[in-house]
Amino acid sequence: MIQISSNLLEAAFILYLIATLFFGGGIRDKRGLEKSAGPNKWSKIAISLTLIGFASQIGYFITRWIAGGHAPVSNMFEFTTFFGMMVVGAFIILYFIYKLNALGIFALTLAMLMIAFASMFPSNVSPLIPSLQSHWLYIHVTTVAIGQAILIISFVAGIMYLLKAVDTKAKDKRAFWLEAIMYSVVIAIGFIIITSAFSFVDYKADLNWIDKEGKEKVAAYTLPALVGPHDGELITDGKMQPLFNMPAIIDAQKFNTMIWSLIIGTLLYLLIRLIFRNRIITLLQPLVKKVNLDLVDEIGYRSVLIGFPVYALGGLVFAMIWAQIAWTRFWGWDPKEVWALITFLFYAAFLHLRLSKGWHGEKSAWLAVIGFAIIMFNLVAVNLILFGLHSYAAN
């Protein structure tokens, strides 16, 4: 059953990849702006492949649920694949409303990056730990993922808006920060490359360390240790000694992975710039050449309008109810809880600025980008680096 589940996820990834290429072919239609052009043969094939891929990923989700005996949203691999599936689901709904081919390119690329990111974590099915053995796991986590996925579509629309509105060849702050976003995407690709490479050669190194409670533990590194855990000592012969150790509050193993990702991603970014002799944003700009700015601005706004209350329900209301049941308190300032609150407050401010201050168009697009950065920090940094009551999600 687990093998069938894995095959379905791989099939979904491949179908999304092919669909992305067909959406690219749909952009080449010469009838004007995408909104007026409507679907063509390329886009019809693309959305059909996307639907089949989405069905395949739902099949993965169901078969893994059957195999594990619980909803597959309990660790980083499961949550991130479900998150990617919800991004595709949100895109499909919006596509049938707006028929925008470029949206498919960016949304499906983001979903594929999430699936690839998830594949770097252990994918074995494990029994739920006692704190997760509750129906609130399904209610809270799935609602959060759905809300965030809808919110992320606003980021996709925002990026499309900025790629068309900003002069990508200008040497100003707008172009600089837009390119910085593309650089961060390349960093994510660097993470996938480096973890895949050392996984292929089966690199493993164990280090003894002392946690913040003074207990001795063993950290299993799958990448050479640039940074080691608190009072870390290498116990595997022939492996790299850490250059320095981190305090006990930091998950040094995951922080080490992020450093490697930064190094490889930066080298990859420089290689792209060297080969194409242009900024990435300039290379991507032809994809949005026929996009209607008012249309993508509307998509971004409606995504926040729908995603915000869904996220608030799952990330705050349902979370506090479960926290009261599991830990006998509604709120505890755990890092995950703090960033859930920050996310809620940011998107509340987004809607306030949009509705009361008239922050439409480019300002709204930049806000969507900042919102995406907050969501990704919550997903990656809070889960993988900072220790807290939600640290089990990193396993």
Coordinates of C-alpha atoms in Angstrom, one line a residue:
M1 CA 0.0 0.0 0.0
I2 CA 2.9 2.4 0.9
Q3 CA 4.5 1.7 -2.4
I4 CA 1.3 2.4 -4.3
S5 CA 1.0 5.6 -2.4
S6 CA 4.5 6.7 -3.3
N7 CA 4.0 5.8 -7.0
L8 CA 0.8 7.9 -7.1
L9 CA 2.7 10.9 -5.6
E10 CA 5.5 10.5 -8.2
A11 CA 2.9 10.3 -11.0
A12 CA 1.3 13.5 -9.7
F13 CA 4.6 15.3 -9.8
I14 CA 5.3 14.2 -13.4
L15 CA 1.9 15.2 -14.5
Y16 CA 2.2 18.6 -12.9
L17 CA 5.6 19.0 -14.7
I18 CA 4.1 18.2 -18.1
A19 CA 1.1 20.3 -17.4
T20 CA 3.3 23.3 -16.7
L21 CA 5.0 22.9 -20.1
F22 CA 1.6 22.8 -21.8
F23 CA 0.5 25.9 -19.9
G24 CA 3.6 27.6 -21.3
G25 CA 2.5 26.6 -24.8
G26 CA -0.9 28.1 -24.1
I27 CA 0.7 31.5 -23.4
R28 CA 2.0 31.6 -27.0
D29 CA -1.6 32.1 -28.2
K30 CA -1.5 35.4 -30.3
R31 CA -5.1 36.6 -29.7
G32 CA -4.1 39.2 -27.2
L33 CA -4.5 39.3 -23.4
E34 CA -5.1 35.9 -21.8
K35 CA -8.4 36.8 -20.4
S36 CA -9.9 37.6 -23.8
A37 CA -8.0 34.7 -25.5
G38 CA -9.7 32.0 -23.4
P39 CA -8.6 28.4 -23.4
N40 CA -6.8 26.9 -26.4
K41 CA -5.7 23.4 -27.2
W42 CA -2.5 23.8 -25.1
S43 CA -4.3 25.0 -22.0
K44 CA -7.1 22.3 -22.4
I45 CA -4.4 19.6 -22.4
A46 CA -2.7 21.3 -19.5
I47 CA -5.7 21.6 -17.2
S48 CA -6.7 18.0 -18.1
L49 CA -3.2 16.8 -17.0
T50 CA -3.5 18.9 -13.9
L51 CA -6.8 17.3 -13.0
I52 CA -5.4 13.8 -13.5
G53 CA -2.3 14.7 -11.4
F54 CA -4.6 16.1 -8.6
A55 CA -6.7 13.0 -8.7
S56 CA -3.4 10.9 -8.4
Q57 CA -2.3 13.0 -5.4
I58 CA -5.7 12.5 -3.8
G59 CA -5.2 8.7 -4.4
Y60 CA -1.8 9.0 -2.6
F61 CA -3.4 10.8 0.3
I62 CA -6.1 8.1 0.7
T63 CA -3.9 5.1 0.3
R64 CA -1.4 6.5 2.8
W65 CA -4.2 7.2 5.2
I66 CA -5.4 3.6 4.9
A67 CA -1.8 2.3 5.3
G68 CA -1.1 4.4 8.4
G69 CA -4.4 4.3 10.0
H70 CA -4.5 8.1 10.4
A71 CA -4.7 11.2 8.2
P72 CA -1.3 11.8 6.7
V73 CA -0.6 15.2 8.0
S74 CA 1.4 14.4 11.2
N75 CA 5.0 15.2 10.1
M76 CA 6.9 17.4 7.6
F77 CA 6.7 15.0 4.7
E78 CA 2.9 14.4 5.1
F79 CA 2.0 18.0 5.8
T80 CA 4.1 19.5 3.0
T81 CA 2.7 17.1 0.4
F82 CA -0.8 17.8 1.6
F83 CA 0.0 21.6 1.5
G84 CA 1.2 21.2 -2.1
M85 CA -2.0 19.3 -3.0
M86 CA -4.1 22.1 -1.6
V87 CA -2.2 24.7 -3.7
V88 CA -3.0 22.7 -6.8
G89 CA -6.6 22.4 -5.7
A90 CA -6.9 26.2 -5.1
F91 CA -5.3 26.8 -8.5
I92 CA -7.8 24.5 -10.3
I93 CA -10.8 26.4 -8.9
L94 CA -9.3 29.7 -9.9
Y95 CA -8.4 28.5 -13.3
F96 CA -11.9 27.6 -14.2
I97 CA -13.0 31.0 -13.1
Y98 CA -10.3 33.1 -14.8
K99 CA -8.8 30.8 -17.5
L100 CA -5.3 32.3 -16.9
N101 CA -2.5 30.1 -18.3
A102 CA 0.4 31.9 -16.6
L103 CA -1.2 31.2 -13.2
G104 CA -0.8 27.5 -13.9
I105 CA 2.9 27.9 -14.7
F106 CA 3.7 29.6 -11.4
A107 CA 1.2 27.8 -9.2
L108 CA 2.2 24.3 -10.4
T109 CA 5.9 25.1 -10.2
L110 CA 5.4 26.1 -6.5
A111 CA 3.4 22.9 -5.8
M112 CA 6.2 20.8 -7.4
L113 CA 8.8 22.6 -5.3
M114 CA 6.8 21.7 -2.2
I115 CA 6.5 18.1 -3.2
A116 CA 10.3 18.0 -3.9
F117 CA 10.9 19.7 -0.6
A118 CA 8.7 17.2 1.2
S119 CA 10.6 14.3 -0.4
M120 CA 13.8 15.3 1.6
F121 CA 12.1 14.2 4.9
P122 CA 11.6 10.6 6.1
S123 CA 8.5 9.3 4.3
N124 CA 8.0 6.2 6.4
V125 CA 4.6 5.7 8.1
S126 CA 4.9 5.9 11.9
P127 CA 2.3 5.5 14.7
L128 CA 1.0 8.8 16.1
I129 CA 2.6 10.0 19.3
P130 CA 0.1 10.4 22.2
S131 CA -0.3 14.2 21.8
L132 CA -1.4 13.8 18.2
Q133 CA -3.9 11.0 18.8
S134 CA -6.9 13.3 18.4
H135 CA -9.5 14.1 15.8
W136 CA -8.4 17.7 16.2
L137 CA -5.2 16.7 14.3
Y138 CA -7.3 16.4 11.1
I139 CA -9.5 19.4 11.8
H140 CA -6.7 21.8 12.8
V141 CA -3.9 20.8 10.4
T142 CA -6.0 20.3 7.3
T143 CA -7.8 23.6 7.8
V144 CA -4.5 25.5 8.3
A145 CA -3.1 23.9 5.1
I146 CA -6.1 24.8 3.0
G147 CA -6.1 28.4 4.3
Q148 CA -2.4 28.8 3.7
A149 CA -2.7 27.2 0.2
I150 CA -5.4 29.8 -0.8
L151 CA -3.3 32.6 0.7
I152 CA -0.3 31.4 -1.3
I153 CA -2.2 31.9 -4.6
S154 CA -2.2 35.6 -3.7
F155 CA 1.6 35.4 -3.7
V156 CA 1.5 33.7 -7.2
A157 CA -0.7 36.4 -8.5
G158 CA 1.5 39.1 -6.8
I159 CA 4.6 37.7 -8.5
M160 CA 2.9 37.7 -11.9
Y161 CA 1.8 41.3 -11.3
L162 CA 5.3 42.5 -10.3
L163 CA 7.1 40.7 -13.1
K164 CA 5.0 42.7 -15.6
A165 CA 4.8 46.0 -13.7
V166 CA 8.4 46.3 -12.6
D167 CA 11.2 47.2 -15.0
T168 CA 13.3 44.1 -14.5
K169 CA 16.4 45.7 -16.1
A170 CA 16.3 48.8 -13.9
K171 CA 18.8 49.2 -11.0
D172 CA 16.3 50.2 -8.4
K173 CA 14.9 48.7 -5.2
R174 CA 11.8 47.2 -6.8
A175 CA 13.9 45.1 -9.3
F176 CA 16.4 44.2 -6.5
W177 CA 13.8 42.8 -4.2
L178 CA 11.9 41.0 -6.9
E179 CA 15.2 39.3 -8.0
A180 CA 15.8 38.5 -4.3
I181 CA 12.6 36.5 -4.3
M182 CA 13.8 34.5 -7.3
Y183 CA 17.1 34.0 -5.5
S184 CA 15.2 32.5 -2.5
V185 CA 13.5 30.1 -4.8
V186 CA 16.8 29.0 -6.2
I187 CA 17.9 28.4 -2.5
A188 CA 15.0 26.0 -2.2
I189 CA 16.2 24.2 -5.3
G190 CA 19.7 24.1 -3.7
F191 CA 18.2 22.4 -0.7
I192 CA 16.7 19.7 -2.9
I193 CA 19.9 19.2 -4.8
I194 CA 22.3 18.9 -1.8
T195 CA 20.0 16.6 0.2
S196 CA 19.4 14.4 -2.8
A197 CA 23.1 14.2 -3.5
F198 CA 24.2 13.1 0.0
S199 CA 21.2 10.8 0.3
F200 CA 22.4 9.1 -2.9
V201 CA 25.8 8.4 -1.3
D202 CA 24.2 7.4 2.0
Y203 CA 26.1 9.9 4.1
K204 CA 25.6 9.5 7.8
A205 CA 27.4 10.9 10.8
D206 CA 26.4 10.8 14.5
L207 CA 27.2 13.3 17.2
N208 CA 26.6 13.2 20.9
W209 CA 25.2 16.4 22.3
I210 CA 23.5 17.9 25.4
D211 CA 20.0 19.4 25.2
K212 CA 18.7 22.4 27.1
E213 CA 17.6 20.1 29.9
G214 CA 21.1 18.7 30.3
K215 CA 20.2 15.3 28.8
E216 CA 22.7 13.5 26.5
K217 CA 21.3 12.7 23.0
V218 CA 22.5 11.6 19.6
A219 CA 22.1 13.7 16.4
A220 CA 22.1 11.8 13.1
Y221 CA 23.5 14.1 10.4
T222 CA 22.9 13.3 6.7
L223 CA 25.0 16.2 5.5
P224 CA 28.6 17.1 6.6
A225 CA 28.5 19.0 9.8
L226 CA 29.4 22.7 9.2
V227 CA 27.7 23.4 12.6
G228 CA 27.3 21.0 15.4
P229 CA 24.8 20.7 18.3
H230 CA 25.3 22.0 21.8
D231 CA 28.4 20.5 23.3
G232 CA 28.5 18.2 20.3
E233 CA 31.1 15.4 19.9
L234 CA 31.5 13.5 16.6
I235 CA 31.3 9.7 17.3
T236 CA 31.4 8.5 13.6
D237 CA 34.9 7.9 12.3
G238 CA 36.1 9.5 9.1
K239 CA 33.4 12.2 9.0
M240 CA 33.7 16.0 9.0
Q241 CA 34.1 17.7 12.4
P242 CA 31.8 20.7 13.0
L243 CA 33.3 24.1 12.6
F244 CA 31.5 25.4 15.6
N245 CA 28.6 24.3 17.9
M246 CA 25.1 25.9 18.3
P247 CA 23.3 26.7 21.6
A248 CA 20.8 24.1 22.8
I249 CA 17.8 26.2 21.7
I250 CA 18.7 25.8 18.0
D251 CA 18.2 22.5 16.2
A252 CA 21.8 22.4 14.8
Q253 CA 21.1 19.5 12.5
K254 CA 18.4 21.3 10.6
F255 CA 20.3 24.6 10.7
N256 CA 23.3 22.8 9.1
T257 CA 21.0 21.7 6.3
M258 CA 19.9 25.3 5.8
I259 CA 23.5 26.5 5.6
W260 CA 24.3 23.9 3.0
S261 CA 21.2 24.9 1.0
L262 CA 22.3 28.5 1.1
I263 CA 25.7 27.7 -0.2
I264 CA 24.6 25.4 -3.0
G265 CA 21.6 27.7 -3.9
T266 CA 24.0 30.7 -4.2
L267 CA 26.4 28.8 -6.4
L268 CA 23.4 27.7 -8.6
Y269 CA 22.1 31.2 -8.8
L270 CA 25.5 32.6 -9.9
L271 CA 25.7 29.8 -12.5
I272 CA 22.4 30.8 -13.9
R273 CA 23.4 34.4 -14.1
L274 CA 26.7 33.5 -15.7
I275 CA 25.1 31.3 -18.4
F276 CA 22.2 33.6 -19.3
R277 CA 23.9 36.9 -18.5
N278 CA 20.6 38.3 -17.2
R279 CA 18.5 38.5 -14.1
I280 CA 16.1 35.6 -13.5
I281 CA 13.2 38.1 -13.4
T282 CA 14.1 39.3 -16.9
L283 CA 14.1 35.7 -18.1
L284 CA 10.6 35.1 -16.6
Q285 CA 9.0 38.3 -17.8
P286 CA 7.9 36.9 -21.2
L287 CA 5.6 34.5 -19.3
V288 CA 3.5 37.4 -18.1
K289 CA 3.7 39.5 -21.3
K290 CA 0.0 39.1 -22.0
V291 CA -1.3 39.1 -18.5
N292 CA -4.0 41.6 -17.5
L293 CA -2.7 43.5 -14.4
D294 CA -6.2 44.2 -13.1
L295 CA -7.1 40.5 -13.5
V296 CA -4.2 39.2 -11.4
D297 CA -4.7 42.0 -8.9
E298 CA -8.3 40.7 -8.5
I299 CA -7.1 37.1 -8.1
G300 CA -4.6 38.1 -5.4
Y301 CA -7.2 40.0 -3.5
R302 CA -9.9 37.3 -3.7
S303 CA -7.4 34.7 -2.6
V304 CA -6.7 36.6 0.6
L305 CA -10.4 37.4 1.1
I306 CA -11.2 33.6 1.1
G307 CA -7.9 32.2 2.6
F308 CA -7.7 34.6 5.6
P309 CA -10.9 33.4 7.4
V310 CA -10.1 29.8 6.6
Y311 CA -6.6 30.2 8.1
A312 CA -7.9 32.1 11.1
L313 CA -10.4 29.3 11.8
G314 CA -7.7 26.5 11.6
G315 CA -4.6 28.3 12.8
L316 CA -6.1 30.1 15.8
V317 CA -9.6 28.9 16.7
F318 CA -9.2 25.2 16.2
A319 CA -5.6 25.3 17.4
M320 CA -6.6 26.9 20.7
I321 CA -9.4 24.4 21.3
W322 CA -6.9 21.5 20.7
A323 CA -4.3 23.2 22.9
Q324 CA -6.8 23.4 25.7
I325 CA -7.6 19.7 25.3
A326 CA -4.0 18.6 25.0
W327 CA -2.1 21.0 27.2
T328 CA -4.9 22.5 29.4
R329 CA -4.2 26.0 28.1
F330 CA -5.5 28.0 25.1
W331 CA -2.2 29.9 24.5
G332 CA 1.4 29.4 25.5
W333 CA 3.6 31.5 23.3
D334 CA 5.2 28.5 21.7
P335 CA 7.2 29.6 18.6
K336 CA 4.6 28.0 16.3
E337 CA 1.7 29.8 18.1
V338 CA 3.5 33.1 17.9
W339 CA 4.0 32.8 14.2
A340 CA 0.5 31.7 13.6
L341 CA -0.6 34.9 15.4
I342 CA 1.9 37.0 13.3
T343 CA 0.4 35.4 10.1
F344 CA -3.1 36.3 11.2
L345 CA -2.3 39.9 12.1
F346 CA -0.4 40.4 8.8
Y347 CA -3.2 39.3 6.6
A348 CA -5.7 41.3 8.8
A349 CA -3.5 44.3 8.1
F350 CA -3.4 43.4 4.4
L351 CA -7.2 43.5 4.1
H352 CA -7.3 46.7 6.2
L353 CA -4.8 48.5 3.9
R354 CA -6.5 47.3 0.8
L355 CA -10.0 48.2 1.8
S356 CA -9.4 51.3 3.9
K357 CA -6.2 52.8 2.5
G358 CA -6.6 51.8 -1.2
W359 CA -3.5 49.7 -1.4
H360 CA -4.3 48.1 -4.8
G361 CA -2.1 46.9 -7.6
E362 CA 1.6 46.9 -6.9
K363 CA 1.4 47.7 -3.2
S364 CA -1.0 44.8 -2.8
A365 CA 1.3 42.5 -4.7
W366 CA 4.3 43.4 -2.5
L367 CA 2.1 42.6 0.6
A368 CA 1.3 39.2 -0.9
V369 CA 5.0 38.5 -1.3
I370 CA 5.7 39.5 2.4
G371 CA 2.8 37.2 3.5
F372 CA 4.3 34.3 1.6
A373 CA 7.6 34.9 3.3
I374 CA 5.9 34.8 6.7
I375 CA 4.2 31.5 5.8
M376 CA 7.4 30.0 4.6
F377 CA 9.3 31.1 7.7
N378 CA 6.6 29.4 9.8
L379 CA 6.8 26.2 7.7
V380 CA 10.6 26.0 7.4
A381 CA 12.4 27.9 10.1
V382 CA 10.0 27.5 13.0
N383 CA 9.5 23.8 12.3
L384 CA 13.1 22.9 11.5
I385 CA 15.3 25.2 13.6
L386 CA 13.4 26.4 16.7
F387 CA 12.6 23.9 19.4
G388 CA 9.0 24.0 20.8
L389 CA 5.9 21.9 21.5
H390 CA 5.4 21.6 17.7
S391 CA 8.9 20.2 17.1
Y392 CA 7.5 16.8 16.4
A393 CA 6.3 18.2 13.0
A394 CA 9.9 18.2 11.9
N395 CA 10.3 14.5 12.1

